Short mmCIF file of C-alpha atoms in Angstrom, two decimals:
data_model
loop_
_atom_site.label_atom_id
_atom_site.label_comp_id
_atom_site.label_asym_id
_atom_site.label_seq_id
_atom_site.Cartn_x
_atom_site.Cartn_y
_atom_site.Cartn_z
CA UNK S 1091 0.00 0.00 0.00
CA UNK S 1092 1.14 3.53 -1.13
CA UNK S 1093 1.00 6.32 1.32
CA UNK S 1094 0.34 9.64 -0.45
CA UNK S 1095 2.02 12.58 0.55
CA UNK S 1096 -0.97 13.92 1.94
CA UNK S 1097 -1.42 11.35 4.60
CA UNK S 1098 2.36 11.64 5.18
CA UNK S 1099 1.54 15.40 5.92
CA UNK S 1100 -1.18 14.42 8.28
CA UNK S 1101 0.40 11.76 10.32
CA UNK S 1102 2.84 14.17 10.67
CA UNK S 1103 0.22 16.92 11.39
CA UNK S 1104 -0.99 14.35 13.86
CA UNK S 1105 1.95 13.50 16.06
CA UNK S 1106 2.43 17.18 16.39
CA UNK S 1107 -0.59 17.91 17.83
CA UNK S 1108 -0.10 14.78 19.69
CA UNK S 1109 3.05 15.49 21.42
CA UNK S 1110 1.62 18.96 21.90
CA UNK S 1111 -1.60 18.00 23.70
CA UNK S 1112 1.18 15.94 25.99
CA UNK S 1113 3.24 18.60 26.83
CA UNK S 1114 0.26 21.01 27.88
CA UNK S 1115 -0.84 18.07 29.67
CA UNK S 1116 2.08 17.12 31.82
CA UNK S 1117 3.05 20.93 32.34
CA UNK S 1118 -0.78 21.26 33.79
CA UNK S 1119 -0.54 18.78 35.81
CA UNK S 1120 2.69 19.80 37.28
CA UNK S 1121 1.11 22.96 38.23
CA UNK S 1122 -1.43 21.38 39.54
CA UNK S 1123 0.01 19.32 42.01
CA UNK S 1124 2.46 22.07 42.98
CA UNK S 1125 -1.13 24.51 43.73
CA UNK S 1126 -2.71 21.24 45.49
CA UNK S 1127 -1.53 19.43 48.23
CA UNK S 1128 -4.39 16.41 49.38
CA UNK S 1129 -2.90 13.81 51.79
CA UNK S 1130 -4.24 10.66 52.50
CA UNK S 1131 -3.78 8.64 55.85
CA UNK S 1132 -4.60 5.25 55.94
CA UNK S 1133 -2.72 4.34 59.19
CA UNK S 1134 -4.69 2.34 61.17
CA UNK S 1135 -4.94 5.07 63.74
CA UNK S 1136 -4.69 8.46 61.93
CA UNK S 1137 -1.50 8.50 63.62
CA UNK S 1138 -0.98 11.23 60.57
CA UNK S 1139 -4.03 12.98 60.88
CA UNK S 1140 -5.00 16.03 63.61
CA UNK S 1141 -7.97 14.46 65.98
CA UNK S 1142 -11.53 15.45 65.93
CA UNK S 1143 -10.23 16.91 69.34
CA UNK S 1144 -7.54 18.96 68.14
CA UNK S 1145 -9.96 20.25 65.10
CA UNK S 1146 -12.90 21.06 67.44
CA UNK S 1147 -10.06 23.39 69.39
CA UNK S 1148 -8.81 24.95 66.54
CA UNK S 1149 -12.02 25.86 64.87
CA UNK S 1150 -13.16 27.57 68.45
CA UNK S 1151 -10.03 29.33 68.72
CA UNK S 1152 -11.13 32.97 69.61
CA UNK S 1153 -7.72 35.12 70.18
CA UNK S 1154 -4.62 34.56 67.94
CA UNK S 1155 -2.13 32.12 69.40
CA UNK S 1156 2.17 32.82 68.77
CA UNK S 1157 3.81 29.17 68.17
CA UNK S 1158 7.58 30.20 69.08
CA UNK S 1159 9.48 27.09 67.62
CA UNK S 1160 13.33 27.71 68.77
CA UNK S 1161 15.11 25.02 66.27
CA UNK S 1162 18.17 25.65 64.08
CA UNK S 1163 18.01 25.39 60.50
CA UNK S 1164 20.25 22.07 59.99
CA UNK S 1165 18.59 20.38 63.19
CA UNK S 1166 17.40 16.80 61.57
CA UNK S 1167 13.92 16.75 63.06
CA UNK S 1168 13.00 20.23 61.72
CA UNK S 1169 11.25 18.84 58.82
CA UNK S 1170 8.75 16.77 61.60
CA UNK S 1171 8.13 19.91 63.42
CA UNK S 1172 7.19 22.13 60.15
CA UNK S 1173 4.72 19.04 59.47
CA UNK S 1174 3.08 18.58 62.65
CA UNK S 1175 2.74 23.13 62.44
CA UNK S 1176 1.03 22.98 58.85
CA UNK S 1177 -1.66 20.74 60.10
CA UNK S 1178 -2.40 22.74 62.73
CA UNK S 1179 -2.25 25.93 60.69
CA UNK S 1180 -4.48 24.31 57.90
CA UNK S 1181 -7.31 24.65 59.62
CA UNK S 1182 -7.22 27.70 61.86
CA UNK S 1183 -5.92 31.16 60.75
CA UNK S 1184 -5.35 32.36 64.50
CA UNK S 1185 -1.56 30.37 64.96
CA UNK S 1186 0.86 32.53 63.97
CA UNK S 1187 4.29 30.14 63.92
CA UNK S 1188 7.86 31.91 63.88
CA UNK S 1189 10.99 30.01 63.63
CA UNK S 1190 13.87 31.19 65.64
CA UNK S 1191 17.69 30.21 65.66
CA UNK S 1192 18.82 29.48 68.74
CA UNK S 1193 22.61 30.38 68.19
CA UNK S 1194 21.36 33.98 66.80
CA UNK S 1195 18.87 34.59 69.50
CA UNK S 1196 20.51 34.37 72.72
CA UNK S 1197 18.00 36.84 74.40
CA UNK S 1198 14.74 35.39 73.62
CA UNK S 1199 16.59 31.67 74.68
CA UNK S 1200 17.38 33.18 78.06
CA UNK S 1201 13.68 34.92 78.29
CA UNK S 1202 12.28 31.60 78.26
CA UNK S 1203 14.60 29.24 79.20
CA UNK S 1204 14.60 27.58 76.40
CA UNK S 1205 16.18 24.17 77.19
CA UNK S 1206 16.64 21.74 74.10
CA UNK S 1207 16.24 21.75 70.83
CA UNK S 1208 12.69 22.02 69.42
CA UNK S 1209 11.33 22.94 72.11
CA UNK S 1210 8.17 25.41 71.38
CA UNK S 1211 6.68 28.12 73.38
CA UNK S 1212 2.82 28.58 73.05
CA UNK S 1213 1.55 32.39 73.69
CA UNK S 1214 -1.54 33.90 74.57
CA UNK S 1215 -0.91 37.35 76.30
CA UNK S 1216 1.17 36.69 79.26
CA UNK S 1217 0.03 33.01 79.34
CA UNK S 1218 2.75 30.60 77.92
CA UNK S 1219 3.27 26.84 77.97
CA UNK S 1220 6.27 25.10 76.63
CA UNK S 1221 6.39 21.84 74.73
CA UNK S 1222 9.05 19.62 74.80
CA UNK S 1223 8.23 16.49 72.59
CA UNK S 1224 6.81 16.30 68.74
CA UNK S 1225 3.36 14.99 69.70
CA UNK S 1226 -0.03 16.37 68.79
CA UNK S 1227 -1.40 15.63 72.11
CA UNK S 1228 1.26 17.90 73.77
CA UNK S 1229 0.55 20.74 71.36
CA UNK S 1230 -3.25 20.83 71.91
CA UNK S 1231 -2.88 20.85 75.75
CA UNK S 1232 -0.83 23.89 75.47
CA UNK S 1233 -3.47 25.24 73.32
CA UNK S 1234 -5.95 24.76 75.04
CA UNK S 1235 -3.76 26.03 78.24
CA UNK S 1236 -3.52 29.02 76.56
CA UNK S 1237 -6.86 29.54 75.64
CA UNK S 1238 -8.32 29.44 78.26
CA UNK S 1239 -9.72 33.06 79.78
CA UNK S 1240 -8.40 32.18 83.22
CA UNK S 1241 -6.46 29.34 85.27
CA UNK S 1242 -9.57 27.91 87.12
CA UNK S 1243 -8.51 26.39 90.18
CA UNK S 1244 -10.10 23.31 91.50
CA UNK S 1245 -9.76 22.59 95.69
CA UNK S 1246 -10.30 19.12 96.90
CA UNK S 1247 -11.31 19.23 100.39
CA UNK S 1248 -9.39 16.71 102.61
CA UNK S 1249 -9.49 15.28 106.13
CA UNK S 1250 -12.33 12.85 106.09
CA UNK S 1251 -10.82 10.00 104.23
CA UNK S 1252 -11.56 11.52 100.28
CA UNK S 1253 -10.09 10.47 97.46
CA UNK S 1254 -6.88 12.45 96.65
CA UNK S 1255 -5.65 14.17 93.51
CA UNK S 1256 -1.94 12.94 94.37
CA UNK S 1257 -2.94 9.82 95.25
CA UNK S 1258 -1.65 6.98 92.57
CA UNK S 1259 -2.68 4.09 94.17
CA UNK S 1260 -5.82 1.95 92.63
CA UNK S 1261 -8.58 4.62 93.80
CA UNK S 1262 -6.57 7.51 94.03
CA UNK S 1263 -7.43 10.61 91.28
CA UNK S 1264 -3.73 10.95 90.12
CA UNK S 1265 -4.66 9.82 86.27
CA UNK S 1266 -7.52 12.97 86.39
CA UNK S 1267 -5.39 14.74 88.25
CA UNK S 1268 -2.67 15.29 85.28
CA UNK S 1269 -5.13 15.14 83.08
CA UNK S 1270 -6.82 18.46 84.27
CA UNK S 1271 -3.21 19.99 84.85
CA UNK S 1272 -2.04 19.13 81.59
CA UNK S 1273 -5.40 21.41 80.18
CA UNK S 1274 -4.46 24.54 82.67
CA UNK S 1275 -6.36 23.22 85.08
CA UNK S 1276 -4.61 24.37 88.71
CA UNK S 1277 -5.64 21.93 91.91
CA UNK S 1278 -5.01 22.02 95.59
CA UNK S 1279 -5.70 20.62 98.43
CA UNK S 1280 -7.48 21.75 101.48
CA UNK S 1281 -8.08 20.72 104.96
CA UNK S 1282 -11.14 22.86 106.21
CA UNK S 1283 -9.93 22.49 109.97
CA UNK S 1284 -6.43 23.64 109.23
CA UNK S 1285 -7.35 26.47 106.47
CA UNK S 1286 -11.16 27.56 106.95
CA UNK S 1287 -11.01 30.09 104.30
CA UNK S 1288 -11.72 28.85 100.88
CA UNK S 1289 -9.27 31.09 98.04
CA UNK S 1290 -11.52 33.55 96.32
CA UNK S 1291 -10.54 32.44 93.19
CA UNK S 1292 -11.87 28.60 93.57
CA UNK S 1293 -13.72 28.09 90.47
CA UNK S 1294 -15.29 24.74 91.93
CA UNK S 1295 -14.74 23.13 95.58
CA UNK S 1296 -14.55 19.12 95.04
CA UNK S 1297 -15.95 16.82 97.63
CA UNK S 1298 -14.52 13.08 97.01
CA UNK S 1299 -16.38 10.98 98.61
CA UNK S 1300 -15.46 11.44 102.49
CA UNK S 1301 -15.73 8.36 104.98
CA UNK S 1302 -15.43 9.87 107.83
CA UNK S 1303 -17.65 12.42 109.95
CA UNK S 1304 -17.52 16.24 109.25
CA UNK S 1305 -18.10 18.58 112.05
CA UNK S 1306 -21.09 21.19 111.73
CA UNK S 1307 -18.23 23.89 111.24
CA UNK S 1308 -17.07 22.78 108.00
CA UNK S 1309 -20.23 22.26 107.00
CA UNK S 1310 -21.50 25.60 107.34
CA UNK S 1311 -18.05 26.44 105.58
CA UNK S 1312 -19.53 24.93 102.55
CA UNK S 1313 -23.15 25.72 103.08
CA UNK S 1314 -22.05 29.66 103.06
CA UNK S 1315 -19.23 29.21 100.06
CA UNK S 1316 -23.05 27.71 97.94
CA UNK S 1317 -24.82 30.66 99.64
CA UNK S 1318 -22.08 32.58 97.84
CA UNK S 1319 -22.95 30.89 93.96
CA UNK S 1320 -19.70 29.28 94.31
CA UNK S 1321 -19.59 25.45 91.78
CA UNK S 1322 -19.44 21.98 93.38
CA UNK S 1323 -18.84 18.77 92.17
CA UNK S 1324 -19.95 15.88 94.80
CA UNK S 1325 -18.74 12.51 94.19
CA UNK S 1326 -20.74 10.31 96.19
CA UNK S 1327 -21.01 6.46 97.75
CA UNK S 1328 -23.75 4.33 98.87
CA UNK S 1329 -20.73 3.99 101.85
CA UNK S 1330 -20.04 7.74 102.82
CA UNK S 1331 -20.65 9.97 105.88
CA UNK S 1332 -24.27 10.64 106.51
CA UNK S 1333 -23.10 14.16 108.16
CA UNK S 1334 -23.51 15.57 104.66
CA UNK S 1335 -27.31 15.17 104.72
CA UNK S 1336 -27.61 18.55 105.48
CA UNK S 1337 -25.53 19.72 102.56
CA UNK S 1338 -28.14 17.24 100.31
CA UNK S 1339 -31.09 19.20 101.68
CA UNK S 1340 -29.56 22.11 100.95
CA UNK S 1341 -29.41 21.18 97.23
CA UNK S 1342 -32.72 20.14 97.50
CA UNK S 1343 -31.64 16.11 97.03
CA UNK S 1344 -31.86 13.00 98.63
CA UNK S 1345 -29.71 9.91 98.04
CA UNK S 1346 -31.62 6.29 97.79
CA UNK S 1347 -30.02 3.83 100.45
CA UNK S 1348 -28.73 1.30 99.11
CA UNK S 1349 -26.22 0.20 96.56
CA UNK S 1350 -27.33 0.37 92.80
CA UNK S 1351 -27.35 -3.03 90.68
CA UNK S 1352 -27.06 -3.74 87.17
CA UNK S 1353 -27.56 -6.73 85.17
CA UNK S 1354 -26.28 -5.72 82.07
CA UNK S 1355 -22.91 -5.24 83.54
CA UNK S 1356 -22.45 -9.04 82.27
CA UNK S 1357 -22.51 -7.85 78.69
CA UNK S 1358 -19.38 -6.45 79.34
CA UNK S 1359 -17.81 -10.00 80.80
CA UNK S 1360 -18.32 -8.64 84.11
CA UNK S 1361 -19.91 -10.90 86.56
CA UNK S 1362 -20.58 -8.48 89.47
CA UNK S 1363 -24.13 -6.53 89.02
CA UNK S 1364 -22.44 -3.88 91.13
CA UNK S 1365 -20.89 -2.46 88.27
CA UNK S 1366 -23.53 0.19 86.60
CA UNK S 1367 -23.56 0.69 82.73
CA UNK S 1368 -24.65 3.83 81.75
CA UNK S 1369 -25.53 4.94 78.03
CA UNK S 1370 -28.86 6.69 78.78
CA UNK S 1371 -27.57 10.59 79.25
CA UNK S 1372 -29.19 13.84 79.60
CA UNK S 1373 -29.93 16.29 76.49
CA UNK S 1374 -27.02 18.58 77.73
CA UNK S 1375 -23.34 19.94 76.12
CA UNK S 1376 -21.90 17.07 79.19
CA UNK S 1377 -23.71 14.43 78.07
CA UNK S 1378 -23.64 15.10 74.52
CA UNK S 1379 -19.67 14.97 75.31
CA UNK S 1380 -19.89 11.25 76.09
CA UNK S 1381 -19.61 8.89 73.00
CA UNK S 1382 -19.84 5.57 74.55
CA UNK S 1383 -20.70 3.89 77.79
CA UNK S 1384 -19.58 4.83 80.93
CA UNK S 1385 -18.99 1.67 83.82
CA UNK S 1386 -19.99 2.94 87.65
CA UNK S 1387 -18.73 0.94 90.33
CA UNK S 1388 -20.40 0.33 93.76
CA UNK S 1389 -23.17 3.47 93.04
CA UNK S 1390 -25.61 5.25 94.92
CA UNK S 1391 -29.05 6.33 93.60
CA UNK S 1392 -30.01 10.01 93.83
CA UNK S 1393 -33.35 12.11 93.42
CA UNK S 1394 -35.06 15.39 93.59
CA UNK S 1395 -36.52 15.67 97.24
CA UNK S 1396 -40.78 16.02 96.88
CA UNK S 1397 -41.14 19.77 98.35
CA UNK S 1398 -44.28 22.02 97.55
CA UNK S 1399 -41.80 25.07 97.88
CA UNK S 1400 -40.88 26.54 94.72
CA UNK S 1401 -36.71 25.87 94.56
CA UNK S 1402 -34.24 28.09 92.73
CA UNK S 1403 -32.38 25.58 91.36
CA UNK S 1404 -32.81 23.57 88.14
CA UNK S 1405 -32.23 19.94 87.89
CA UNK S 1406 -31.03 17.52 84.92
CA UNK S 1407 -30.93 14.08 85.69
CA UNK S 1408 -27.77 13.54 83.77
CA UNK S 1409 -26.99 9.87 84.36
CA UNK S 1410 -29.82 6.92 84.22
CA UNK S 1411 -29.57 3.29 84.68
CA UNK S 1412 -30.97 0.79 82.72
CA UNK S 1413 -34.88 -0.14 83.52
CA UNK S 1414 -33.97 -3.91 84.55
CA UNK S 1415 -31.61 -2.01 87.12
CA UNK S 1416 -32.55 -1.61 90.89
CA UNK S 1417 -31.32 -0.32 93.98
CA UNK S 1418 -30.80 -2.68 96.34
CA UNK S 1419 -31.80 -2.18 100.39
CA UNK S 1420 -30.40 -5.06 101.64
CA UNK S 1421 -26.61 -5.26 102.54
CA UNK S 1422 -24.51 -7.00 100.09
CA UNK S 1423 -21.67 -9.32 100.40
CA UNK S 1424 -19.56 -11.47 98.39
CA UNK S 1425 -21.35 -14.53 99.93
CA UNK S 1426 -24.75 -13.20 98.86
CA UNK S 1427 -23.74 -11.06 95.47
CA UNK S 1428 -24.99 -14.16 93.29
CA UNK S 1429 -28.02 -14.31 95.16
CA UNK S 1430 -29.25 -11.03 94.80
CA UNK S 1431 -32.60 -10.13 92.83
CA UNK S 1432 -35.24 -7.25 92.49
CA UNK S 1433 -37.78 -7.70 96.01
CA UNK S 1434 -40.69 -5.68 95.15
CA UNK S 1435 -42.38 -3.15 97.76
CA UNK S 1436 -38.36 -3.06 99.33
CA UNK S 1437 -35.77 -2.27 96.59
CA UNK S 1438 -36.23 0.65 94.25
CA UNK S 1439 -36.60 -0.52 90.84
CA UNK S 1440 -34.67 1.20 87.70
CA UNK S 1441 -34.72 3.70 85.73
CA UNK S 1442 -32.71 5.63 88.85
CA UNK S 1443 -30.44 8.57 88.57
CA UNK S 1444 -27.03 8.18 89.00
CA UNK S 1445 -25.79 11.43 88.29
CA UNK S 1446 -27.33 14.78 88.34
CA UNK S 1447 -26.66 18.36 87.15
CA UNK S 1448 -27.50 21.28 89.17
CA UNK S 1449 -27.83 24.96 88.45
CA UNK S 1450 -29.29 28.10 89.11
CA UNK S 1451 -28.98 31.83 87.78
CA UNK S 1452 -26.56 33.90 90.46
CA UNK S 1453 -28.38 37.28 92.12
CA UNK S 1454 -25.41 38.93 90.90
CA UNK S 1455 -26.13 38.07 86.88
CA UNK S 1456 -28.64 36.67 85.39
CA UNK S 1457 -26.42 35.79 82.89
CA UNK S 1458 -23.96 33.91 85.02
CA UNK S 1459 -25.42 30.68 86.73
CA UNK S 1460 -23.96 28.43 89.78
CA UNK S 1461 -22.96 24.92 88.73
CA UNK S 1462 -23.58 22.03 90.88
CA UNK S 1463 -22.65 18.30 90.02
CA UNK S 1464 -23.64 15.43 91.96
CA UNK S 1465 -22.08 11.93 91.07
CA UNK S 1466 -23.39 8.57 92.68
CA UNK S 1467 -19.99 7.31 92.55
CA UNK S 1468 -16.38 8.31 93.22
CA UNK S 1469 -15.00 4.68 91.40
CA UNK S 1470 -15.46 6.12 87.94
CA UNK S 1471 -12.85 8.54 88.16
CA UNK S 1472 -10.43 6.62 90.07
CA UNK S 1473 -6.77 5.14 88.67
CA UNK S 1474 -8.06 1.85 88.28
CA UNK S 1475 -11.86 2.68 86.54
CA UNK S 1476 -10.76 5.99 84.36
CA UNK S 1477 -9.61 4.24 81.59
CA UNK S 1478 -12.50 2.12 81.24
CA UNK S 1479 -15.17 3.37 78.55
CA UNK S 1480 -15.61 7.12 78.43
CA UNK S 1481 -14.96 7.29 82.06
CA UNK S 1482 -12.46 10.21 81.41
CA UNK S 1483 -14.63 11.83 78.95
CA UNK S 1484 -17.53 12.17 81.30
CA UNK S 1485 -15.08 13.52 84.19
CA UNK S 1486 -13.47 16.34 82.25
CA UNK S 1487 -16.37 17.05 80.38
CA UNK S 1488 -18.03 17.98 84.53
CA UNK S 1489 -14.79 19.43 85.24
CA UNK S 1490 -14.80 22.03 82.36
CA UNK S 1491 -18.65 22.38 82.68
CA UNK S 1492 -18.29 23.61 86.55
CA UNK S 1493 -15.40 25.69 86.11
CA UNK S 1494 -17.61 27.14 82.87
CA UNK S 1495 -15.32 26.32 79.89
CA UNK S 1496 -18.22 25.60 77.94
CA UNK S 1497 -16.42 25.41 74.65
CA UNK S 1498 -14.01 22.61 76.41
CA UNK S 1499 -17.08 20.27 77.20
CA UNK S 1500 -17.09 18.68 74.30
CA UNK S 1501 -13.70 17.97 73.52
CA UNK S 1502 -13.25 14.33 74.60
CA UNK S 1503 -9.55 13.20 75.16
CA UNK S 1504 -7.85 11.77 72.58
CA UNK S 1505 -6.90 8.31 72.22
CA UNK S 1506 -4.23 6.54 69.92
CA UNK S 1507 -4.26 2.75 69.26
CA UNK S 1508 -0.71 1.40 69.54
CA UNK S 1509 -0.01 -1.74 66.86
CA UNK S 1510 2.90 -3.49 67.74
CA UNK S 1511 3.95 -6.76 66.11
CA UNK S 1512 4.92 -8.98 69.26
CA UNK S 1513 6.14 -12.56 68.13
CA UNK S 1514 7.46 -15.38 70.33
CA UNK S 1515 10.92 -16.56 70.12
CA UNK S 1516 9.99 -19.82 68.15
CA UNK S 1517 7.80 -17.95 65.59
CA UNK S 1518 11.07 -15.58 65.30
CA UNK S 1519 13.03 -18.55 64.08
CA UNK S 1520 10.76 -19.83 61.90
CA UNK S 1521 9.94 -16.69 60.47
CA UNK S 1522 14.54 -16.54 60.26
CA UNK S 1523 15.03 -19.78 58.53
CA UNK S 1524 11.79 -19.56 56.10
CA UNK S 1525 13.65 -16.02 54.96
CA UNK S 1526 17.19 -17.74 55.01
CA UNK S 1527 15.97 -21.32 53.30
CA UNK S 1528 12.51 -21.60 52.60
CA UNK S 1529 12.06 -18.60 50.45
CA UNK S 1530 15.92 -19.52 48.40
CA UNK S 1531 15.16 -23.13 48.08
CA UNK S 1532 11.43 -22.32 46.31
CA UNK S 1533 12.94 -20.06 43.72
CA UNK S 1534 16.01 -22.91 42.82
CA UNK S 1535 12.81 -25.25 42.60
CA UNK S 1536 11.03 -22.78 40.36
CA UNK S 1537 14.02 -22.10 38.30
CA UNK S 1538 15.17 -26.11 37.71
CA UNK S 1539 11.54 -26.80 36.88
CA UNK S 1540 11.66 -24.33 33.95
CA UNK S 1541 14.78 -25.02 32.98
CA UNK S 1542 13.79 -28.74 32.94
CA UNK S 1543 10.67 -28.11 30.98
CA UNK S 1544 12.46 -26.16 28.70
CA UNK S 1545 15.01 -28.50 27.55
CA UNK S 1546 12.67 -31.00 26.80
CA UNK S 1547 11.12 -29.16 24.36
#
């Protein structure tokens, strides 16, 4: 077949416009990828990714933040840190990040003493944290430290047997402890007996379920710091002091005697009904902060006390038990635990509050309102219990709903999920010899086969 000149011309014509269509198609795409950056993280636990936590914070971010990153130019780990900084600056205008040289900026080094490389100094006004390791959950603390209008101070009241902030044993509050200081949260101590004068700026007064019997002195201490509007948070037991009944009228409540039982705890592989599921919560910013189920231990029922008087104070019922729940009167013992059943006309039968929210507007402003919380357990929170479920979640959700960080309530604490690879030693050496035999010997197989088959052809 003769090709004409003419289709000669147009192949020609062809490739031409070929190559040129190519061309304006690789030099568009070029520009587009340098104009677009989209990332995809498919580790198993975003480990890539900022949190819904850290997203939440940044898109409530009010007041500008300075990131002060003190890192020299050839330091090997300076690539991580401008990583980890462009996530966080994709999705909030307010973080304004400067880079300084250590060995040029001796000044601002000694002005913050500036220890290691790396190291970054959040601002807000005159509040500054420092961050010392390349983790996201570091970095949103001191955000959120910083963010904060004020350092709320939280005082535990001690004396009576209640459970301590700097207490790490098994129902000690140590884990919630640095947990709330690692969010700006300030605590302290008190003995009422030793210091009768709560600090005017206690943004909520924490009573930990005491065992022991207060004397009508402290009492009134707290009775007049209420009086005052000031915020409570009352973790109770069906086992503590009944001095605090007056306290309970005061807030116009009543606990149930008895200890609370639950048998849908078994769901969870847990034989012991004394442990209280909870996934029915109130319509409110705290409860909406709780994404899964929470697990009470040992629990005491509370409820509204039945007075014609009008009260001040509104109430939320912000934890209920299951219906097949019940409180039970009787005492309970290991001996009898399996034993134990719903008696009509002498246990209180479920739905029962386990948890309830208390509030009313201050005389001072309307706008302003005093925050009570009253908890039928002091378990949840403890070492041992406050990794279990959204046990955390639901205490620092309270926590930042009675010192009125409303915007905090529904930041839950983030969580990573570790995957680690753990093999025994023989699996090691058969996984060493399959790599260092096995795999050689199958490809000589493969090979001679081929070249067997081959020459018999």
């Amino acid at each position: 077949m003769k090709i004409t000149k003419r289709a000669q011309h147009l192949i020609r014509f062809q490739q031409i416009v070929f190559y040129a269509l190519l061309i304006a198609a690789v030099v568009l795409l070029s520009q587009l990828s340098i104009s677009t950056n989209k990332q995809f993280d498919w580790t198993q636990n975003h480990r890539h990714t900022l949190s819904d936590t850290s997203l939440t914070i940044l898109h409530n971010l009010k007041a500008s933040i300075t990131i002060q990153v003190f890192v020299s130019p050839d330091y090997e780990y300076r690539s991580a840190i401008v990583e980890l900084l462009q996530r966080y600056q994709k999705h909030s205008d307010k973080l304004k990040i400067q880079f300084v040289d250590p060995s040029f900026s001796p000044d601002i080094v000694r002005q913050f003493n500036i220890q290691q490389q790396g190291e970054m100094v959040i601002s807000r006004g005159e509040q500054n944290q420092h961050v010392f390791d390349l983790s996201e959950q570091s970095l949103t603390n001191a955000i959120v430290t910083v963010s904060r209008q004020s350092q709320p101070w939280l005082v535990f009241i001690e004396g009576h047997g209640e459970r301590s902030p700097y207490d790490k044993s098994d129902f000690g509050l140590d884990t919630l402890a640095k947990n709330l200081e690692s969010q700006g949260i300030k605590l302290r101590s008190q003995n009422l007996l030793e210091a009768p004068e709560l600090p005017d700026n206690t943004a909520a007064l924490v009573i930990a379920s005491p065992e022991k019997d207060w004397l009508p002195g402290e009492i009134k201490i707290v009775r007049d710091y209420l009086d005052k509007g000031g915020n409570l948070l009352w973790l109770a037991d069906p086992t503590q002091t009944k001095s605090l009944a007056p306290l309970a009228e005061q807030l116009g409540i009543e606990f149930v005697p008895g200890t609370v039982l639950d048998p849908n705890s078994s769901m969870l592989g847990i034989q012991d009904p004394r442990f209280v599921l909870i996934t029915d919560y109130a319509n409110h910013p705290v409860g909406q902060a709780v994404k899964s189920v929470t697990l009470l231990a040992e629990a005491t029922a509370m409820q509204k006390r039945d007075e014609n008087t009008e009260s001040p104070w509104h109430y939320i019922n912000l934890l209920n038990s299951q219906p097949n729940a019940w409180v039970e009167s009787t005492p309970i013992t290991q001996a009898n635990l399996s034993q134990q059943k719903y008696n009509e006309g002498a246990d209180v039968s479920g739905p029962v509050s386990l948890g309830m929210l208390i509030d009313r507007d201050t005389d001072k402003d309307d706008s302003q309102q005093q925050r009570v919380a009253v908890i039928g357990d002091a378990d949840f929170v403890a070492n041992s219990y406050i990794g279990n479920a959204a046990n955390l979640d639901l205490g620092m959700a309270l926590i930042n709903w009675l010192v009125e960080d409303d915007g905090l309530i529904s930041i839950p604490i983030k969580t990573s999920i570790g995957t680690q690879l753990t093999l025994s030693k023989t699996q090691s050496i058969i996984i060493g010899f399959g790599f260092l035999f096995a795999v050689p010997l199958l490809l000589l197989t493969i090979g001679l086969t081929l070249w067997w088959r081959r020459k018999r052809r």
